[in-house]
């Protein structure tokens, strides 16, 4: 009999340096009131120069394993959701595997924008369900400050740096763990949220650097319109197809991109604001890092989850990519 995967442990890493809205006021034409009213963000964390994604991912992974009292040599696979790897290759998963000394693990990076962690989580869960692996480390980690133009007020206010990790294992008891998921992509969104250069289509050159094509490009209105509709839809549908309602839910953990998108999703699901986990005000959008960092808040900081609680996680990102996951906590 196959076992559902469950989250045994969590870990996170947040850089110490804080970049507040008032700091941004000195860098670009914006202000605290405008940022808070439109996004809900008050500050974000920024990784020190010279430290890459693997630095954060490794530290989140080590805390996750330490909390479970699991030796890195027990890990079977490592999946890192990210769009800001240390370098094109090797994969960040390889660097994490080396740095934590997970000598028996294999792994890979998964690119799905802000949906990276949700996609990586369900991929790892299916590895567990297939019966091939007992311990899969799933990490969401992004150094968004490395690809943000701090002269572009439309994007620089939105993003921060951070990493979160979870350890997946077979759930000892039927009816618990990761029960269901919905994942979607629509390549039409590639025109609205992307990095224009740096890949094989437009390799790095003096011209692409001068044109600032290695930074995040976003048409905010189009992204917002699509995200509100689709993230809310999959969040509601995952409950409906499992015979649940918002009343059955203990916690909704949404991707932390914009407070208005979060509110729209919660309303579509019919859940009260107190069931929605929000930390966007402190950390901004850490891309693949948002949901595992939220999980850390729920479990370690706030202790909001107990056995039997239903949880929905939902994300939306570049691609477009989006999806939702239903868990019953064990």
Short mmCIF file of C-alpha atoms in Angstrom, two decimals, residues 13-14 27 155 169 196 247 266 286 314:
data_model
loop_
_atom_site.label_atom_id
_atom_site.label_comp_id
_atom_site.label_asym_id
_atom_site.label_seq_id
_atom_site.Cartn_x
_atom_site.Cartn_y
_atom_site.Cartn_z
CA UNK A 13 16.77 31.18 6.54
CA UNK A 14 16.16 34.94 6.48
CA UNK A 27 16.34 55.16 -3.61
CA UNK A 155 9.22 45.90 -9.15
CA UNK A 169 8.42 11.26 4.70
CA UNK A 196 14.26 39.10 -21.11
CA UNK A 247 -15.35 26.00 7.40
CA UNK A 266 -9.69 33.81 0.76
CA UNK A 286 10.46 35.85 -1.66
CA UNK A 314 -1.72 28.05 -3.09
#
